[in-house]
Coordinates of C-alpha atoms in Angstrom, one line a residue:
Chain P
M8 CA 87.3 79.5 234.5
T9 CA 90.1 79.9 237.4
E10 CA 89.9 76.2 238.0
E11 CA 90.5 75.3 234.4
R12 CA 93.3 77.9 234.3
D13 CA 94.9 76.4 237.5
S14 CA 94.5 72.9 236.1
Q15 CA 96.3 73.8 233.0
L16 CA 99.1 75.5 234.9
S17 CA 99.2 72.4 237.3
A18 CA 99.5 70.2 234.5
M19 CA 102.2 72.2 232.7
F20 CA 104.0 72.4 235.9
D21 CA 104.0 68.6 236.3
G22 CA 104.7 67.9 232.7
E23 CA 101.3 66.5 232.0
L24 CA 100.2 68.9 229.4
P25 CA 101.0 67.8 225.9
A26 CA 103.9 69.7 224.4
G27 CA 102.1 71.6 221.8
E28 CA 99.6 73.1 224.3
C29 CA 102.4 73.6 226.7
E30 CA 103.9 75.9 224.2
L31 CA 100.7 77.7 223.6
L32 CA 100.1 78.2 227.3
A33 CA 103.7 79.3 227.7
R34 CA 102.9 82.3 225.2
R35 CA 99.9 83.0 227.0
L36 CA 101.8 83.2 230.1
V37 CA 104.0 85.9 228.7
R38 CA 101.2 88.2 227.8
D39 CA 98.9 87.2 230.8
D40 CA 99.8 88.9 234.2
V41 CA 97.2 87.1 236.1
L42 CA 98.2 83.7 234.6
R43 CA 102.0 84.6 235.3
A44 CA 101.2 85.4 238.9
Q45 CA 99.7 82.1 239.4
W46 CA 102.4 80.4 237.7
S47 CA 104.8 82.1 240.0
R48 CA 103.1 80.8 243.0
F49 CA 103.2 77.4 241.7
S50 CA 106.9 77.6 241.1
M51 CA 107.5 79.1 244.3
I52 CA 105.4 76.4 246.3
G53 CA 106.6 73.4 244.2
A54 CA 110.2 74.7 244.7
A55 CA 110.1 75.1 248.4
L56 CA 108.3 71.9 248.9
R57 CA 110.8 70.0 246.7
A58 CA 113.8 71.8 248.4
E59 CA 113.1 70.2 251.6
R60 CA 113.7 66.7 249.9
G61 CA 117.1 67.8 248.6
V62 CA 116.4 68.7 245.2
A63 CA 118.8 71.8 245.4
L64 CA 118.1 73.2 242.0
H65 CA 114.7 74.1 242.9
D66 CA 116.0 76.7 245.4
R67 CA 117.0 78.8 242.4
V68 CA 113.5 78.8 241.0
A69 CA 112.1 79.4 244.3
L70 CA 114.0 82.5 244.8
R71 CA 113.3 84.0 241.5
A72 CA 109.7 83.1 241.7
Q73 CA 109.6 84.7 245.1
S74 CA 110.7 87.8 243.5
A75 CA 107.8 87.9 241.3
I76 CA 105.5 87.3 244.1
A77 CA 107.1 89.9 246.2
K78 CA 106.5 92.4 243.4
E79 CA 102.8 91.6 243.2
A80 CA 102.0 90.7 246.8
T81 CA 102.1 94.3 248.2
Y82 CA 100.1 95.5 251.1
G83 CA 97.9 98.5 251.2
H84 CA 96.7 97.7 247.5
G85 CA 94.8 94.4 247.7
A86 CA 93.2 93.6 244.4
D87 CA 89.6 94.3 244.1
D88 CA 89.0 92.3 240.9
G89 CA 90.8 89.2 241.9
N90 CA 93.9 90.0 240.5
A91 CA 97.1 90.8 242.4
T92 CA 99.1 92.0 239.6
D93 CA 98.0 95.7 239.7
A94 CA 99.2 96.2 243.3
A95 CA 101.2 99.3 243.4
P96 CA 105.0 99.1 243.8
I97 CA 104.7 99.7 247.6
T98 CA 107.8 97.7 248.2
A99 CA 110.0 100.5 247.4
A100 CA 108.1 102.8 249.7
A101 CA 108.0 100.3 252.5
D102 CA 111.7 99.7 252.3
K103 CA 112.2 103.5 252.8
A104 CA 109.9 103.6 255.8
A105 CA 112.2 104.1 258.9
G106 CA 112.2 101.4 261.5
R107 CA 110.9 98.7 259.3
R108 CA 112.8 95.6 258.9
W109 CA 111.9 93.5 255.7
L110 CA 112.4 89.9 255.6
R111 CA 112.5 89.4 251.8
F112 CA 113.2 86.0 250.8
G113 CA 113.7 86.8 247.3
Y114 CA 115.9 89.0 245.2
P115 CA 115.0 92.6 244.5
V116 CA 112.6 93.0 241.6
A117 CA 113.6 95.1 238.4
G118 CA 110.3 95.0 236.8
A119 CA 107.5 93.0 235.4
S120 CA 109.8 91.7 232.7
I121 CA 111.8 89.6 235.2
A122 CA 108.5 87.9 236.1
A123 CA 108.1 87.1 232.6
G124 CA 111.6 85.8 232.4
V125 CA 111.1 83.9 235.7
A126 CA 108.0 82.2 234.2
A127 CA 109.8 81.4 231.0
V128 CA 113.0 80.1 232.8
S129 CA 111.0 78.0 235.1
I130 CA 108.9 76.6 232.3
F131 CA 111.8 75.4 230.3
W132 CA 113.7 74.2 233.4
L133 CA 110.9 72.2 234.7
R134 CA 110.2 70.6 231.4
G135 CA 113.8 69.7 231.1
V136 CA 113.9 68.1 234.5
Q137 CA 110.7 66.3 233.7
D138 CA 111.9 65.0 230.5
P139 CA 111.3 61.3 230.6
G140 CA 114.8 60.7 229.4
A141 CA 116.5 63.0 232.0
E142 CA 118.8 61.4 234.5
N143 CA 117.5 63.6 237.3
L144 CA 113.8 62.4 236.8
Q145 CA 114.6 59.5 239.0
A146 CA 114.8 61.8 241.9
N147 CA 111.8 63.5 241.3
T148 CA 109.7 60.4 240.7
T149 CA 110.8 58.4 243.3
V150 CA 110.3 61.0 246.1
P151 CA 106.7 61.1 247.0
T152 CA 105.4 64.7 246.4
T153 CA 103.5 65.8 249.8
I154 CA 101.5 68.3 248.3
I155 CA 99.3 67.6 245.2
L156 CA 99.3 70.3 242.6
A157 CA 98.8 68.0 239.7
P158 CA 95.4 67.4 238.6
E159 CA 94.2 63.7 238.0
P160 CA 95.0 62.2 234.8
A161 CA 91.8 62.0 233.1
S162 CA 91.5 64.8 230.4
T163 CA 88.6 66.6 229.2
T164 CA 88.7 69.4 226.3
V165 CA 87.2 72.6 227.1
A166 CA 86.6 75.6 225.1
V167 CA 88.1 78.7 226.1
N168 CA 86.8 82.0 224.7
T169 CA 89.8 83.8 223.4
A170 CA 88.1 86.1 221.1
A171 CA 87.8 89.0 223.4
T172 CA 91.4 88.7 224.7
Q173 CA 93.5 87.2 221.9
P174 CA 94.5 88.9 218.7
A175 CA 93.5 87.1 215.7
A176 CA 97.1 87.1 214.6
S177 CA 98.0 85.0 217.4
A178 CA 96.9 81.8 215.7
E179 CA 96.1 80.4 219.2
P180 CA 93.5 77.7 219.1
G181 CA 90.4 78.0 221.1
S182 CA 90.8 74.9 223.2
Y183 CA 93.2 73.4 225.6
T184 CA 93.3 69.8 226.9
T185 CA 92.5 70.4 230.5
P186 CA 93.0 67.5 232.9
A187 CA 90.0 67.2 235.2
P188 CA 90.6 68.9 238.5
S189 CA 91.1 66.8 241.4
S190 CA 87.8 65.8 243.2
T191 CA 87.6 67.1 246.7
T192 CA 85.3 65.5 249.3
S193 CA 84.2 68.9 250.7
L194 CA 80.7 69.8 250.6
A195 CA 79.8 73.5 250.0
P196 CA 79.2 74.8 253.5
S197 CA 75.9 75.8 254.2
A198 CA 75.3 79.3 255.5
R199 CA 75.0 78.2 259.2
L200 CA 77.9 76.2 259.0
A201 CA 80.2 78.9 257.6
N202 CA 78.9 81.0 260.8
Y203 CA 79.7 78.1 263.0
V204 CA 83.3 78.0 261.6
V205 CA 83.8 81.6 262.1
A206 CA 82.4 81.4 265.6
H207 CA 84.5 78.3 266.3
S208 CA 87.8 80.2 265.2
E209 CA 87.3 82.6 268.0
Y210 CA 88.0 79.7 270.4
S211 CA 90.9 78.2 268.5
G212 CA 94.6 78.5 269.1
P213 CA 96.7 81.1 267.2
L214 CA 97.8 78.5 264.7
T215 CA 94.7 76.5 264.1
R216 CA 92.5 79.7 264.1
R217 CA 94.0 80.7 260.9
M218 CA 93.5 77.4 259.3
A219 CA 89.9 77.5 260.3
L220 CA 89.3 80.8 258.8
L221 CA 91.2 80.0 255.7
G222 CA 88.6 77.5 254.8
I223 CA 86.2 80.4 254.4
V224 CA 88.4 83.3 253.3
G225 CA 90.2 81.3 250.6
A226 CA 89.3 79.8 247.4
E227 CA 87.6 76.8 248.6
G228 CA 85.4 78.8 250.8
S229 CA 84.3 80.8 247.7
D230 CA 81.5 78.5 247.3
A231 CA 80.4 78.9 250.7
S232 CA 77.1 80.7 251.6
V233 CA 77.1 83.2 254.4
G234 CA 74.6 84.6 256.7
P235 CA 71.3 83.2 257.7
D236 CA 70.0 80.3 256.2
A237 CA 66.5 81.9 255.6
A238 CA 67.6 85.4 256.0
P239 CA 64.6 86.4 258.1
A240 CA 64.1 90.2 257.9
E241 CA 64.6 90.8 261.5
D242 CA 68.3 89.3 261.3
V243 CA 69.5 91.9 258.9
D244 CA 70.9 95.2 260.5
A245 CA 72.2 98.3 258.9
P246 CA 75.9 98.8 259.1
Chain H
M4 CA 159.2 104.0 276.5
R5 CA 158.4 103.9 272.8
L6 CA 158.7 100.1 273.0
D7 CA 156.2 100.0 275.7
S8 CA 154.0 102.2 274.0
R9 CA 154.2 100.2 270.8
L10 CA 153.4 96.9 272.7
A11 CA 150.9 98.2 275.1
P12 CA 147.6 98.4 273.5
S13 CA 146.1 101.7 273.7
K14 CA 143.3 102.2 276.0
S15 CA 140.7 102.6 273.5
G16 CA 142.2 99.6 271.4
H17 CA 141.8 97.5 274.6
S18 CA 138.3 98.5 275.2
R19 CA 137.6 97.6 271.6
H20 CA 139.2 94.1 271.8
S21 CA 137.2 93.5 275.2
L22 CA 134.0 94.6 273.5
T23 CA 134.9 92.3 270.4
V24 CA 135.5 89.4 272.9
I25 CA 132.3 90.1 274.9
A26 CA 130.2 90.5 271.7
S27 CA 131.6 87.2 270.4
L28 CA 131.0 85.2 273.6
S29 CA 127.6 86.6 273.9
M30 CA 126.9 85.7 270.4
L31 CA 128.3 82.1 271.1
L32 CA 126.1 82.0 274.1
L33 CA 123.0 83.1 272.2
A34 CA 123.7 80.6 269.7
G35 CA 124.2 77.8 272.1
V36 CA 121.0 78.6 273.8
A37 CA 119.2 78.7 270.6
M38 CA 120.9 75.4 269.3
G39 CA 120.1 73.6 272.7
A40 CA 116.4 74.7 272.7
E41 CA 113.9 71.9 272.8
P42 CA 111.4 71.5 269.9
K43 CA 108.6 72.7 272.6
E44 CA 110.6 75.7 273.1
W45 CA 110.6 76.6 269.5
L46 CA 106.9 76.2 269.5
D47 CA 106.5 78.3 272.5
R48 CA 108.5 81.1 270.8
M49 CA 106.4 80.7 267.8
N50 CA 103.2 80.8 269.7
K51 CA 104.7 84.0 271.4
A52 CA 105.7 85.5 268.2
L53 CA 102.2 84.9 266.5
T54 CA 100.2 86.5 269.4
T55 CA 102.5 89.2 270.7
R56 CA 104.3 90.7 267.9
N57 CA 103.4 93.1 265.0
Y58 CA 103.7 91.7 261.5
V59 CA 102.6 92.2 258.1
G60 CA 102.9 89.0 255.9
V61 CA 101.9 87.7 252.6
F62 CA 101.6 84.0 252.3
T63 CA 100.3 81.3 250.1
H64 CA 97.7 78.9 251.2
V65 CA 97.7 75.5 249.5
R66 CA 95.1 72.9 249.7
G67 CA 95.1 70.1 247.0
T68 CA 95.0 71.8 243.7
R69 CA 94.0 75.3 245.0
A70 CA 96.5 77.9 245.8
E71 CA 95.7 81.4 247.1
T72 CA 97.7 84.2 248.1
L73 CA 96.7 86.2 251.3
R74 CA 97.9 88.8 253.5
I75 CA 97.9 89.0 257.4
I76 CA 98.3 92.2 259.4
H77 CA 98.8 91.5 263.1
R78 CA 99.1 94.3 265.7
V79 CA 99.3 94.3 269.4
R80 CA 98.9 97.3 271.5
G81 CA 98.8 96.6 275.0
R82 CA 95.8 94.4 275.6
D83 CA 94.3 95.4 272.3
V84 CA 94.9 92.9 269.3
S85 CA 94.0 93.6 265.8
E86 CA 94.3 91.3 263.1
R87 CA 93.3 91.4 259.3
L88 CA 93.4 88.4 256.9
L89 CA 92.6 89.0 253.5
S90 CA 92.6 87.2 250.3
L91 CA 94.7 88.8 247.3
D92 CA 93.0 86.7 244.9
A93 CA 89.5 86.1 243.2
S94 CA 87.3 86.3 246.3
G95 CA 88.6 89.4 248.0
R96 CA 87.4 88.3 251.1
E97 CA 88.7 89.3 254.5
F98 CA 88.6 89.1 258.1
I99 CA 89.3 92.0 260.6
R100 CA 89.4 91.4 264.3
E101 CA 89.6 94.5 266.5
G102 CA 89.0 93.9 270.1
D103 CA 86.3 91.4 270.8
E104 CA 84.8 91.9 267.3
L105 CA 85.5 89.8 264.3
T106 CA 84.2 91.5 261.0
C107 CA 84.1 89.2 257.9
Y108 CA 83.5 90.9 254.6
F109 CA 82.5 88.8 251.8
P110 CA 82.4 91.0 248.4
D111 CA 81.4 88.1 246.4
K112 CA 78.3 87.8 248.5
R113 CA 77.9 91.5 249.3
T114 CA 77.5 90.3 253.0
V115 CA 79.3 91.2 256.1
L116 CA 79.3 89.1 259.2
V117 CA 80.0 90.7 262.5
E118 CA 81.0 88.1 265.2
R119 CA 81.5 89.0 268.7
R120 CA 83.4 87.2 271.4
Q121 CA 81.7 86.2 274.7
P122 CA 82.6 88.9 277.3
D123 CA 83.6 86.2 279.6
G124 CA 85.3 84.2 277.0
P125 CA 89.1 83.4 277.0
L126 CA 91.2 86.3 275.8
L127 CA 93.5 85.8 273.0
G128 CA 96.5 85.3 274.9
A129 CA 94.8 82.8 277.1
L130 CA 94.1 80.4 274.3
P131 CA 95.4 76.9 274.4
S132 CA 99.3 76.9 273.7
L133 CA 101.0 74.4 271.6
A134 CA 103.4 74.0 274.6
D135 CA 100.8 73.6 277.2
G136 CA 101.3 70.6 279.5
G137 CA 99.8 67.6 278.8
D138 CA 99.9 67.6 275.0
S139 CA 102.7 65.1 275.0
Q140 CA 100.2 62.4 275.7
V141 CA 98.6 62.9 272.5
Y142 CA 101.3 64.5 270.3
E143 CA 104.8 63.5 269.8
I144 CA 106.8 66.7 269.6
R145 CA 110.3 66.2 267.7
G146 CA 112.6 67.9 265.4
G147 CA 114.3 71.4 266.0
E148 CA 117.0 70.6 263.2
R149 CA 118.1 73.6 261.3
E150 CA 117.1 73.8 257.8
R151 CA 117.2 76.5 255.0
L152 CA 114.0 77.6 253.7
L153 CA 113.6 80.5 251.1
G154 CA 117.0 81.9 252.0
R155 CA 116.5 81.9 255.7
T156 CA 117.5 79.5 258.5
S157 CA 114.7 77.9 260.4
R158 CA 114.2 75.1 262.7
V159 CA 111.8 72.3 261.7
V160 CA 109.4 71.1 264.4
A161 CA 106.9 68.4 264.0
L162 CA 103.9 67.6 266.2
H163 CA 102.8 64.0 265.3
P164 CA 99.6 62.9 266.5
R165 CA 99.6 59.8 268.7
D166 CA 96.3 58.7 267.4
E167 CA 93.8 59.2 264.5
Y168 CA 91.7 61.8 266.5
R169 CA 93.8 64.8 265.5
Y170 CA 96.0 66.3 262.8
G171 CA 99.7 66.6 262.9
Y172 CA 101.7 69.7 262.1
R173 CA 105.1 70.4 260.6
L174 CA 106.5 74.0 261.1
W175 CA 109.5 75.6 259.9
I176 CA 110.3 78.2 262.4
D177 CA 112.4 81.2 261.5
E178 CA 115.2 81.2 263.7
E179 CA 115.7 84.9 264.1
T180 CA 111.9 86.0 264.3
Y181 CA 110.3 82.8 265.4
M182 CA 107.7 83.0 262.8
P183 CA 106.3 80.0 261.1
L184 CA 107.8 80.4 257.6
K185 CA 105.9 77.2 256.6
T186 CA 103.3 75.2 258.2
Q187 CA 101.9 72.0 257.0
L188 CA 98.9 70.3 258.5
C189 CA 99.2 66.5 258.0
D190 CA 97.2 63.4 258.6
Q191 CA 98.4 60.6 260.9
T192 CA 100.4 59.2 257.9
G193 CA 102.2 62.1 257.5
Q194 CA 100.4 63.0 254.2
V195 CA 100.1 66.7 253.8
I196 CA 96.6 68.2 253.9
E197 CA 97.2 71.8 253.4
Q198 CA 100.0 74.2 253.9
I199 CA 100.7 77.9 254.5
L200 CA 104.1 79.4 253.0
F201 CA 105.0 82.8 253.7
S202 CA 106.8 84.9 250.9
S203 CA 107.4 87.9 253.1
I204 CA 107.1 89.0 256.5
D205 CA 107.5 92.7 257.9
M206 CA 108.0 92.8 261.7
S207 CA 107.1 96.4 261.8
D208 CA 107.2 98.3 265.0
R209 CA 104.0 100.2 264.2
I210 CA 101.3 99.5 262.0
P211 CA 99.0 102.3 261.2
D212 CA 95.1 102.3 261.9
S213 CA 94.6 102.6 257.9
M214 CA 95.9 99.0 257.5
F215 CA 92.9 97.6 259.2
K216 CA 90.5 99.2 256.8
P217 CA 88.7 96.9 254.5
Q218 CA 89.6 97.2 250.7
V219 CA 85.8 97.2 249.8
D220 CA 83.1 99.7 250.4
A221 CA 80.6 97.7 252.4
S222 CA 78.2 100.2 253.1
N223 CA 75.6 98.8 250.7
Y224 CA 76.3 95.2 251.8
R225 CA 74.0 93.3 254.0
W226 CA 75.1 93.4 257.5
L227 CA 74.6 90.6 260.1
R228 CA 75.3 90.9 263.5
A229 CA 75.2 88.9 266.4
D230 CA 72.6 90.1 269.1
R231 CA 74.0 89.7 272.7
R232 CA 70.7 90.2 274.1
V233 CA 69.7 86.8 272.5
A234 CA 72.5 85.2 274.4
S235 CA 71.9 86.9 277.7
A236 CA 68.5 86.0 277.8
A237 CA 68.8 82.5 277.3
S238 CA 68.8 79.8 280.0
P239 CA 72.2 78.1 280.7
A240 CA 73.6 75.7 278.2
L241 CA 72.9 72.3 279.5
W242 CA 74.7 70.2 277.2
D243 CA 77.9 68.2 277.2
A244 CA 79.8 65.4 275.7
M245 CA 79.5 62.1 277.7
R246 CA 82.8 60.8 276.3
L247 CA 85.7 62.6 274.4
P248 CA 88.7 61.3 272.4
P249 CA 91.8 61.2 274.4
G250 CA 93.4 64.4 275.6
F251 CA 90.4 66.7 274.9
R252 CA 89.0 68.6 277.7
M253 CA 86.3 71.4 277.7
S254 CA 87.6 74.9 277.8
S255 CA 84.4 77.0 277.3
R256 CA 80.8 76.5 277.7
A257 CA 78.2 79.4 277.0
N258 CA 75.1 80.4 275.1
Q259 CA 76.2 82.5 272.0
A260 CA 74.2 84.6 269.6
L261 CA 75.3 83.9 265.8
P262 CA 75.0 86.6 263.2
G263 CA 71.8 86.4 261.6
S264 CA 70.1 84.1 264.1
S265 CA 67.4 85.2 266.5
E266 CA 67.9 82.0 268.7
P267 CA 70.6 81.4 271.1
V268 CA 73.0 78.5 270.5
A269 CA 74.7 76.5 273.0
H270 CA 78.6 76.7 272.3
L271 CA 80.9 74.2 273.9
V272 CA 84.6 74.1 273.1
F273 CA 86.8 71.3 273.6
T274 CA 90.7 71.3 273.1
D275 CA 93.6 68.9 273.5
G276 CA 96.1 71.8 273.7
V277 CA 96.6 72.2 269.9
A278 CA 93.3 71.4 268.1
S279 CA 89.9 72.6 269.2
V280 CA 86.4 71.3 268.5
S281 CA 83.2 73.2 269.0
V282 CA 79.9 71.9 269.5
F283 CA 77.0 74.1 268.7
V284 CA 73.5 72.9 269.9
E285 CA 70.3 74.8 268.8
A286 CA 66.6 74.0 268.8
R287 CA 65.3 72.6 265.4
R288 CA 63.3 75.0 263.5
P289 CA 59.7 74.2 263.0
N290 CA 59.2 72.6 259.4
A291 CA 63.0 72.8 258.9
Q292 CA 64.9 70.0 257.2
A293 CA 67.7 69.0 259.3
A294 CA 71.0 68.8 257.5
Q295 CA 72.7 65.7 259.0
G296 CA 75.9 64.1 258.2
P297 CA 79.4 65.1 257.6
S298 CA 80.8 68.2 255.9
R299 CA 83.8 70.0 255.5
V300 CA 85.1 73.7 255.3
G301 CA 88.8 73.8 254.3
S302 CA 90.6 71.9 256.9
S303 CA 87.8 71.9 259.4
S304 CA 85.5 68.9 259.6
A305 CA 81.9 69.1 260.6
F306 CA 79.3 66.8 261.5
T307 CA 75.6 67.6 262.2
T308 CA 73.2 65.3 263.9
V309 CA 69.9 65.7 265.8
V310 CA 69.6 64.8 269.5
D311 CA 66.5 65.4 271.6
D312 CA 65.0 67.7 268.9
H313 CA 67.9 69.9 268.8
Q314 CA 70.6 70.2 266.0
V315 CA 74.1 69.3 267.0
T316 CA 76.8 70.5 264.8
V317 CA 80.4 69.8 265.8
V318 CA 83.3 71.8 264.0
G319 CA 87.0 71.4 264.4
E320 CA 90.4 71.3 262.7
V321 CA 90.4 67.6 263.3
P322 CA 89.7 64.4 261.2
P323 CA 86.0 63.8 260.2
N324 CA 85.8 60.9 262.5
T325 CA 86.7 62.9 265.6
V326 CA 83.8 65.3 265.0
K327 CA 81.5 62.7 264.3
F328 CA 82.6 60.7 267.5
I329 CA 81.9 63.9 269.5
A330 CA 78.6 64.6 268.0
T331 CA 77.1 61.2 268.8
Q332 CA 78.2 61.9 272.5
V333 CA 76.4 65.1 272.9
K334 CA 73.6 64.8 275.3
S335 CA 71.3 67.2 277.2
T336 CA 72.3 67.3 281.0
S337 CA 69.3 69.1 282.2
P338 CA 67.7 67.9 285.5
R339 CA 65.0 66.2 283.5
S340 CA 67.3 64.4 281.7
T341 CA 68.2 60.8 282.5
T342 CA 71.7 61.2 281.4
P343 CA 74.5 61.7 284.3
P344 CA 75.6 65.2 284.9
A345 CA 78.9 66.0 283.1
S346 CA 81.9 67.1 284.9
A347 CA 84.7 69.4 283.2
T348 CA 87.0 66.5 283.1
E349 CA 89.0 65.4 280.2
G350 CA 89.0 61.9 278.3
L351 CA 92.3 60.0 279.1
G352 CA 93.8 56.9 278.0
I353 CA 94.3 55.5 274.5
A354 CA 90.7 54.8 273.7
P355 CA 87.8 57.3 274.2
Q356 CA 86.4 56.9 277.6
R357 CA 83.4 57.9 279.5
R358 CA 83.9 61.1 281.3
K359 CA 84.3 60.7 285.1

């Protein structure tokens, strides 16, 4: 479900989601904190990436989206249910702490409504940029994007159970056209392979060690098994 | 007299002027030093910042269509290094390193792995540095230009691989803190494989112990620990790679106990100064079906094969062909073996060579 949602957002971000469904997803963005957080991340990433290639306007979006992330990503309150949106506003407390030097790359956050505004502004701005008739499209299409957030063009229709979360009056259809996610060549690592990667990370350099661990701690590693292959009884310790 | 007093600057005013001049000259001097720094120096500064400073950062990790937000907390107290890496997204997984112990929490699997570094293994500060000598043979280090990123002034440094046996890196190093604001892992053509983008970094002087506590109650999880007795009771690891890709050299060789395993595993580590590759060799289990071939965990490639009835698995942040090549070169060096004994030398030259 998360992957489908990410694909929808990616498609919207890259202007590949049909206009009607883009509007529906945008409405959902306003209501759904998790979706909005993910959109903010995509906005920031895309903006930061494109900014290096001279598309200056993206800077503005990056900074705004950054503010939304700063609001969500606060330490000491990690999400335990997969959402980062319920993180406490520790930023204010942290800023008060003496001796701390914050390197905030975004602007101060006034509240969640700003994040919604950010998402909305970003959506419309990006849609405008990627309008085939727009002059500035040329710059975006001729510069190869070094990171691929866009899903593959093939599309599938998937059913989304909205009954529990959507009010009946929303008139929101129960399906979205979801481009198929990019195929990855990675295989789900075996339990032993995950153990190997952890052991290997202990001998990696400071930069590559994190890259190695991210493969397991990150989303891609979520499919990874951990622990012994056969889980023999003698291998299991008490905490 | 009045005129003199009007023209002559007061003592305090003169002092202020002098201080201003000195401060300005110092700033210019410092700026000159920074501007004239070689790309390698920026890498060295970054490495030092990453390993010696306290920081709390939030970053986004992007690979393909996947993006995940994570938090990293890093603290140095004398020789004690603590680090916590946790996912703020769905998996909730986190890794906490304290001393020589790395604890991995997998809430989605209700499992905890406890990995211990070998007592005689390299310390954190002794790990291969990006700026170690010799890396220029296999990496071209270039850049150092200023670039604005997310409202900060950064220096862009690229490590471009000279061959296909390793990945390249592009780093946006913050000019003030030397922290890598953005890191890109690239293939030889420059195509980005994955990247890390910080959204905030707090360079705190003090980070409380409470920030290294896991966010989950793992008391009811399955705990898997490495048993040191397994490794200490094992015979020496008599395995080596007969040939290595250019620039790689052995940095560690030992027997190791892995969490959840009752058998020791021979663990060899090779590095080119930036990337590292681990070779794990263990006796094949009776009636066990050997998993052979390539696999991948994040940006790490792996290749498994069978040699002399042992399972050999090579893992590293290198292209798939590199781990495959090394895996096919792993041989037993026991006295009974007909293979020549290996020495701790490195492969040199453009093409892989037999170790001398």
